[in-house]
């Protein structure tokens, strides 16, 4: 326990020194992540896609599930997916696994400029370097490894109420009892919330 405390102290000191000498290396959370700014889902910038993702963690004895949905700057549906992941320790790992699966799927479809948006603020802080969690180090490293495969990537936080399509997909049973399913057409279970997202943007 003492060695872990020393490691944390060293990491904190290193981060403080890095900010002091290179303040541009670690940026504070961007305004877009403020839940008070946007109450509705927002489309990405022109030329980008937005992939909203979420995870469903029940217990450390059951496989975690993932759901994600991709839309363009015109709010046009580009596809969505569901996947069965591994047996994980907690909800944090579930969110990180869901992000990685969503990134892998976007990459296989050839998408190169993607904003990945989830409702776990801790995950976004860890990935963007504004917070440290040694227990999540390997997960964060994997996220950054996949990030390098894209031309441009953003990681943003969104209020849970604005992430309903991904949340529904993560919790719903995967069709055909498969471990992965891609929905080229809008699944009926999210059609209503997608319509609300479409018309609520202004």
PDB file of C-alpha atoms in Angstrom:
ATOM      1  CA  UNK A   1       0.000   0.000   0.000  1.00  0.00           C
ATOM      2  CA  UNK A   2       2.865   2.370   0.809  1.00  0.00           C
ATOM      3  CA  UNK A   3       4.524   1.757  -2.561  1.00  0.00           C
ATOM      4  CA  UNK A   4       1.246   2.556  -4.317  1.00  0.00           C
ATOM      5  CA  UNK A   5       0.965   5.785  -2.301  1.00  0.00           C
ATOM      6  CA  UNK A   6       4.498   6.770  -3.289  1.00  0.00           C
ATOM      7  CA  UNK A   7       3.721   6.009  -6.931  1.00  0.00           C
ATOM      8  CA  UNK A   8       0.651   8.213  -6.808  1.00  0.00           C
ATOM      9  CA  UNK A   9       2.600  11.015  -5.146  1.00  0.00           C
ATOM     10  CA  UNK A  10       5.310  10.745  -7.798  1.00  0.00           C
ATOM     11  CA  UNK A  11       2.732  10.834 -10.577  1.00  0.00           C
ATOM     12  CA  UNK A  12       1.027  13.865  -9.058  1.00  0.00           C
ATOM     13  CA  UNK A  13       4.344  15.682  -8.726  1.00  0.00           C
ATOM     14  CA  UNK A  14       5.245  14.811 -12.325  1.00  0.00           C
ATOM     15  CA  UNK A  15       1.913  16.112 -13.606  1.00  0.00           C
ATOM     16  CA  UNK A  16       2.283  19.362 -11.655  1.00  0.00           C
ATOM     17  CA  UNK A  17       5.787  19.872 -13.012  1.00  0.00           C
ATOM     18  CA  UNK A  18       4.623  19.141 -16.557  1.00  0.00           C
ATOM     19  CA  UNK A  19       1.834  21.683 -16.325  1.00  0.00           C
ATOM     20  CA  UNK A  20       4.224  24.264 -14.869  1.00  0.00           C
ATOM     21  CA  UNK A  21       6.789  23.806 -17.650  1.00  0.00           C
ATOM     22  CA  UNK A  22       4.458  22.955 -20.539  1.00  0.00           C
ATOM     23  CA  UNK A  23       1.013  24.351 -19.765  1.00  0.00           C
ATOM     24  CA  UNK A  24      -0.137  23.599 -23.304  1.00  0.00           C
ATOM     25  CA  UNK A  25       0.373  19.833 -22.918  1.00  0.00           C
ATOM     26  CA  UNK A  26      -2.546  19.316 -20.559  1.00  0.00           C
ATOM     27  CA  UNK A  27      -5.675  21.254 -21.320  1.00  0.00           C
ATOM     28  CA  UNK A  28      -8.674  21.702 -19.032  1.00  0.00           C
ATOM     29  CA  UNK A  29     -11.994  20.177 -19.991  1.00  0.00           C
ATOM     30  CA  UNK A  30     -13.425  21.905 -23.051  1.00  0.00           C
ATOM     31  CA  UNK A  31     -16.656  23.903 -22.681  1.00  0.00           C
ATOM     32  CA  UNK A  32     -18.522  21.365 -24.850  1.00  0.00           C
ATOM     33  CA  UNK A  33     -18.329  18.870 -21.981  1.00  0.00           C
ATOM     34  CA  UNK A  34     -20.326  21.154 -19.687  1.00  0.00           C
ATOM     35  CA  UNK A  35     -23.795  19.627 -19.218  1.00  0.00           C
ATOM     36  CA  UNK A  36     -25.285  23.091 -18.647  1.00  0.00           C
ATOM     37  CA  UNK A  37     -24.303  24.223 -22.140  1.00  0.00           C
ATOM     38  CA  UNK A  38     -26.218  21.661 -24.181  1.00  0.00           C
ATOM     39  CA  UNK A  39     -29.438  19.993 -23.099  1.00  0.00           C
ATOM     40  CA  UNK A  40     -29.893  18.136 -26.384  1.00  0.00           C
ATOM     41  CA  UNK A  41     -27.733  15.945 -28.575  1.00  0.00           C
ATOM     42  CA  UNK A  42     -25.533  18.029 -30.881  1.00  0.00           C
ATOM     43  CA  UNK A  43     -24.325  16.949 -34.346  1.00  0.00           C
ATOM     44  CA  UNK A  44     -20.598  16.962 -35.115  1.00  0.00           C
ATOM     45  CA  UNK A  45     -18.784  19.573 -37.168  1.00  0.00           C
ATOM     46  CA  UNK A  46     -18.998  19.424 -40.959  1.00  0.00           C
ATOM     47  CA  UNK A  47     -16.748  16.670 -42.269  1.00  0.00           C
ATOM     48  CA  UNK A  48     -16.917  14.719 -39.013  1.00  0.00           C
ATOM     49  CA  UNK A  49     -18.986  11.825 -37.727  1.00  0.00           C
ATOM     50  CA  UNK A  50     -20.168  11.445 -34.163  1.00  0.00           C
ATOM     51  CA  UNK A  51     -20.227   8.055 -32.480  1.00  0.00           C
ATOM     52  CA  UNK A  52     -22.160   7.894 -29.226  1.00  0.00           C
ATOM     53  CA  UNK A  53     -21.313   4.843 -27.138  1.00  0.00           C
ATOM     54  CA  UNK A  54     -22.395   3.304 -23.841  1.00  0.00           C
ATOM     55  CA  UNK A  55     -21.824   0.179 -21.812  1.00  0.00           C
ATOM     56  CA  UNK A  56     -24.036  -2.068 -19.718  1.00  0.00           C
ATOM     57  CA  UNK A  57     -22.391  -3.563 -16.639  1.00  0.00           C
ATOM     58  CA  UNK A  58     -24.478  -5.836 -14.401  1.00  0.00           C
ATOM     59  CA  UNK A  59     -21.892  -7.698 -12.336  1.00  0.00           C
ATOM     60  CA  UNK A  60     -18.338  -9.027 -12.449  1.00  0.00           C
ATOM     61  CA  UNK A  61     -19.767 -12.492 -13.129  1.00  0.00           C
ATOM     62  CA  UNK A  62     -21.481 -11.625 -16.408  1.00  0.00           C
ATOM     63  CA  UNK A  63     -20.127 -10.361 -19.739  1.00  0.00           C
ATOM     64  CA  UNK A  64     -20.501  -6.616 -20.214  1.00  0.00           C
ATOM     65  CA  UNK A  65     -22.358  -5.306 -23.263  1.00  0.00           C
ATOM     66  CA  UNK A  66     -21.806  -2.331 -25.534  1.00  0.00           C
ATOM     67  CA  UNK A  67     -23.962  -0.169 -27.759  1.00  0.00           C
ATOM     68  CA  UNK A  68     -23.079   2.639 -30.144  1.00  0.00           C
ATOM     69  CA  UNK A  69     -24.625   4.774 -32.865  1.00  0.00           C
ATOM     70  CA  UNK A  70     -23.033   6.840 -35.634  1.00  0.00           C
ATOM     71  CA  UNK A  71     -24.482  10.031 -37.159  1.00  0.00           C
ATOM     72  CA  UNK A  72     -23.115  12.732 -39.451  1.00  0.00           C
ATOM     73  CA  UNK A  73     -23.229  16.544 -39.278  1.00  0.00           C
ATOM     74  CA  UNK A  74     -26.674  16.535 -40.887  1.00  0.00           C
ATOM     75  CA  UNK A  75     -27.918  14.225 -38.109  1.00  0.00           C
ATOM     76  CA  UNK A  76     -28.240  11.410 -40.661  1.00  0.00           C
ATOM     77  CA  UNK A  77     -28.108   7.884 -39.244  1.00  0.00           C
ATOM     78  CA  UNK A  78     -24.989   6.043 -40.446  1.00  0.00           C
ATOM     79  CA  UNK A  79     -25.440   2.812 -38.513  1.00  0.00           C
ATOM     80  CA  UNK A  80     -25.355   1.406 -35.009  1.00  0.00           C
ATOM     81  CA  UNK A  81     -24.084  -1.681 -33.265  1.00  0.00           C
ATOM     82  CA  UNK A  82     -24.266  -3.957 -30.262  1.00  0.00           C
ATOM     83  CA  UNK A  83     -21.578  -6.234 -28.898  1.00  0.00           C
ATOM     84  CA  UNK A  84     -20.983  -8.675 -26.082  1.00  0.00           C
ATOM     85  CA  UNK A  85     -17.692  -7.961 -24.358  1.00  0.00           C
ATOM     86  CA  UNK A  86     -15.648  -9.686 -21.710  1.00  0.00           C
ATOM     87  CA  UNK A  87     -16.266 -10.268 -18.018  1.00  0.00           C
ATOM     88  CA  UNK A  88     -15.020  -7.097 -16.334  1.00  0.00           C
ATOM     89  CA  UNK A  89     -14.387  -5.772 -12.842  1.00  0.00           C
ATOM     90  CA  UNK A  90     -16.514  -2.640 -12.816  1.00  0.00           C
ATOM     91  CA  UNK A  91     -18.551  -0.101 -14.767  1.00  0.00           C
ATOM     92  CA  UNK A  92     -15.461   1.974 -15.593  1.00  0.00           C
ATOM     93  CA  UNK A  93     -13.871  -0.921 -17.470  1.00  0.00           C
ATOM     94  CA  UNK A  94     -17.192  -1.492 -19.200  1.00  0.00           C
ATOM     95  CA  UNK A  95     -17.272   2.085 -20.504  1.00  0.00           C
ATOM     96  CA  UNK A  96     -13.688   1.895 -21.715  1.00  0.00           C
ATOM     97  CA  UNK A  97     -14.302  -1.445 -23.408  1.00  0.00           C
ATOM     98  CA  UNK A  98     -17.385   0.007 -25.112  1.00  0.00           C
ATOM     99  CA  UNK A  99     -15.370   2.953 -26.400  1.00  0.00           C
ATOM    100  CA  UNK A 100     -12.673   0.663 -27.807  1.00  0.00           C
ATOM    101  CA  UNK A 101     -15.241  -1.551 -29.543  1.00  0.00           C
ATOM    102  CA  UNK A 102     -16.894   1.540 -31.046  1.00  0.00           C
ATOM    103  CA  UNK A 103     -13.512   2.826 -32.234  1.00  0.00           C
ATOM    104  CA  UNK A 104     -12.667  -0.529 -33.794  1.00  0.00           C
ATOM    105  CA  UNK A 105     -15.991  -0.608 -35.620  1.00  0.00           C
ATOM    106  CA  UNK A 106     -15.623   2.946 -36.953  1.00  0.00           C
ATOM    107  CA  UNK A 107     -12.116   2.166 -38.145  1.00  0.00           C
ATOM    108  CA  UNK A 108     -13.211  -0.998 -39.986  1.00  0.00           C
ATOM    109  CA  UNK A 109     -15.799   1.090 -41.836  1.00  0.00           C
ATOM    110  CA  UNK A 110     -13.135   3.532 -42.976  1.00  0.00           C
ATOM    111  CA  UNK A 111     -14.266   6.517 -40.913  1.00  0.00           C
ATOM    112  CA  UNK A 112     -11.317   8.811 -40.251  1.00  0.00           C
ATOM    113  CA  UNK A 113     -12.658  11.910 -38.472  1.00  0.00           C
ATOM    114  CA  UNK A 114     -14.798  10.834 -35.553  1.00  0.00           C
ATOM    115  CA  UNK A 115     -15.995  12.425 -32.334  1.00  0.00           C
ATOM    116  CA  UNK A 116     -16.577   9.714 -29.716  1.00  0.00           C
ATOM    117  CA  UNK A 117     -19.079  10.813 -27.122  1.00  0.00           C
ATOM    118  CA  UNK A 118     -20.021   8.987 -23.916  1.00  0.00           C
ATOM    119  CA  UNK A 119     -21.839   9.778 -20.679  1.00  0.00           C
ATOM    120  CA  UNK A 120     -19.069   8.775 -18.266  1.00  0.00           C
ATOM    121  CA  UNK A 121     -17.156  11.951 -17.414  1.00  0.00           C
ATOM    122  CA  UNK A 122     -14.379  10.027 -15.670  1.00  0.00           C
ATOM    123  CA  UNK A 123     -13.532   8.181 -18.886  1.00  0.00           C
ATOM    124  CA  UNK A 124     -13.223  11.410 -20.870  1.00  0.00           C
ATOM    125  CA  UNK A 125     -10.991  12.977 -18.219  1.00  0.00           C
ATOM    126  CA  UNK A 126      -8.701   9.940 -18.185  1.00  0.00           C
ATOM    127  CA  UNK A 127      -8.380   9.841 -21.960  1.00  0.00           C
ATOM    128  CA  UNK A 128      -7.825  13.581 -22.307  1.00  0.00           C
ATOM    129  CA  UNK A 129      -5.173  13.509 -19.583  1.00  0.00           C
ATOM    130  CA  UNK A 130      -6.876  15.698 -16.991  1.00  0.00           C
ATOM    131  CA  UNK A 131      -7.040  12.828 -14.502  1.00  0.00           C
ATOM    132  CA  UNK A 132      -4.926   9.765 -13.631  1.00  0.00           C
ATOM    133  CA  UNK A 133      -6.110   6.298 -12.626  1.00  0.00           C
ATOM    134  CA  UNK A 134      -3.407   3.620 -12.512  1.00  0.00           C
ATOM    135  CA  UNK A 135      -6.009   0.855 -12.543  1.00  0.00           C
ATOM    136  CA  UNK A 136      -7.200   2.013 -15.967  1.00  0.00           C
ATOM    137  CA  UNK A 137      -3.741   2.489 -17.474  1.00  0.00           C
ATOM    138  CA  UNK A 138      -3.871  -0.480 -19.878  1.00  0.00           C
ATOM    139  CA  UNK A 139      -7.347   0.461 -21.074  1.00  0.00           C
ATOM    140  CA  UNK A 140      -6.311   4.060 -21.735  1.00  0.00           C
ATOM    141  CA  UNK A 141      -3.220   2.889 -23.591  1.00  0.00           C
ATOM    142  CA  UNK A 142      -5.421   0.735 -25.842  1.00  0.00           C
ATOM    143  CA  UNK A 143      -7.720   3.688 -26.549  1.00  0.00           C
ATOM    144  CA  UNK A 144      -4.737   5.821 -27.523  1.00  0.00           C
ATOM    145  CA  UNK A 145      -3.363   3.030 -29.710  1.00  0.00           C
ATOM    146  CA  UNK A 146      -6.597   2.972 -31.698  1.00  0.00           C
ATOM    147  CA  UNK A 147      -6.714   6.758 -31.777  1.00  0.00           C
ATOM    148  CA  UNK A 148      -3.498   6.759 -33.814  1.00  0.00           C
ATOM    149  CA  UNK A 149      -5.251   4.860 -36.615  1.00  0.00           C
ATOM    150  CA  UNK A 150      -7.575   7.795 -37.351  1.00  0.00           C
ATOM    151  CA  UNK A 151      -6.831  11.107 -39.061  1.00  0.00           C
ATOM    152  CA  UNK A 152      -8.550  13.012 -36.255  1.00  0.00           C
ATOM    153  CA  UNK A 153     -10.407  11.974 -33.104  1.00  0.00           C
ATOM    154  CA  UNK A 154     -12.182  13.824 -30.309  1.00  0.00           C
ATOM    155  CA  UNK A 155     -13.402  12.434 -27.000  1.00  0.00           C
ATOM    156  CA  UNK A 156     -16.292  14.269 -25.393  1.00  0.00           C
ATOM    157  CA  UNK A 157     -18.667  13.864 -22.496  1.00  0.00           C
ATOM    158  CA  UNK A 158     -22.421  14.184 -22.861  1.00  0.00           C
ATOM    159  CA  UNK A 159     -25.212  14.185 -20.310  1.00  0.00           C
ATOM    160  CA  UNK A 160     -26.802  10.754 -19.899  1.00  0.00           C
ATOM    161  CA  UNK A 161     -30.172  12.126 -21.013  1.00  0.00           C
ATOM    162  CA  UNK A 162     -28.605  12.983 -24.385  1.00  0.00           C
ATOM    163  CA  UNK A 163     -27.072   9.531 -24.850  1.00  0.00           C
ATOM    164  CA  UNK A 164     -30.270   7.488 -24.841  1.00  0.00           C
ATOM    165  CA  UNK A 165     -29.876   5.647 -28.176  1.00  0.00           C
ATOM    166  CA  UNK A 166     -26.508   4.168 -27.173  1.00  0.00           C
ATOM    167  CA  UNK A 167     -27.800   3.393 -23.680  1.00  0.00           C
ATOM    168  CA  UNK A 168     -30.802   1.504 -25.063  1.00  0.00           C
ATOM    169  CA  UNK A 169     -28.655  -0.508 -27.470  1.00  0.00           C
ATOM    170  CA  UNK A 170     -26.206  -1.426 -24.711  1.00  0.00           C
ATOM    171  CA  UNK A 171     -28.995  -2.787 -22.511  1.00  0.00           C
ATOM    172  CA  UNK A 172     -31.118  -4.492 -25.162  1.00  0.00           C
ATOM    173  CA  UNK A 173     -30.684  -8.148 -26.097  1.00  0.00           C
ATOM    174  CA  UNK A 174     -28.428  -8.583 -29.119  1.00  0.00           C
ATOM    175  CA  UNK A 175     -30.349  -9.992 -32.121  1.00  0.00           C
ATOM    176  CA  UNK A 176     -29.913 -13.672 -32.966  1.00  0.00           C
ATOM    177  CA  UNK A 177     -28.112 -14.251 -29.650  1.00  0.00           C
ATOM    178  CA  UNK A 178     -24.916 -13.189 -31.390  1.00  0.00           C
ATOM    179  CA  UNK A 179     -21.875 -11.536 -29.833  1.00  0.00           C
ATOM    180  CA  UNK A 180     -21.894  -8.701 -32.387  1.00  0.00           C
ATOM    181  CA  UNK A 181     -24.601  -7.128 -34.512  1.00  0.00           C
ATOM    182  CA  UNK A 182     -24.484  -4.155 -36.877  1.00  0.00           C
ATOM    183  CA  UNK A 183     -27.734  -2.330 -37.625  1.00  0.00           C
ATOM    184  CA  UNK A 184     -27.568  -0.829 -41.112  1.00  0.00           C
ATOM    185  CA  UNK A 185     -31.177   0.286 -40.657  1.00  0.00           C
ATOM    186  CA  UNK A 186     -32.524   2.119 -37.617  1.00  0.00           C
ATOM    187  CA  UNK A 187     -33.547  -0.413 -34.939  1.00  0.00           C
ATOM    188  CA  UNK A 188     -37.133   0.035 -33.839  1.00  0.00           C
ATOM    189  CA  UNK A 189     -36.086   0.241 -30.174  1.00  0.00           C
ATOM    190  CA  UNK A 190     -34.300   3.566 -30.765  1.00  0.00           C
ATOM    191  CA  UNK A 191     -36.479   5.111 -33.485  1.00  0.00           C
ATOM    192  CA  UNK A 192     -38.432   7.318 -31.073  1.00  0.00           C
ATOM    193  CA  UNK A 193     -35.389   8.728 -29.264  1.00  0.00           C
ATOM    194  CA  UNK A 194     -33.618   9.297 -32.581  1.00  0.00           C
ATOM    195  CA  UNK A 195     -36.574  11.287 -33.803  1.00  0.00           C
ATOM    196  CA  UNK A 196     -36.477  13.379 -30.631  1.00  0.00           C
ATOM    197  CA  UNK A 197     -32.744  14.002 -31.115  1.00  0.00           C
ATOM    198  CA  UNK A 198     -33.323  15.014 -34.728  1.00  0.00           C
ATOM    199  CA  UNK A 199     -36.014  17.587 -34.034  1.00  0.00           C
ATOM    200  CA  UNK A 200     -34.694  18.893 -30.709  1.00  0.00           C
ATOM    201  CA  UNK A 201     -31.472  20.243 -32.254  1.00  0.00           C
ATOM    202  CA  UNK A 202     -31.569  23.932 -33.099  1.00  0.00           C
TER     203      UNK A 202
END
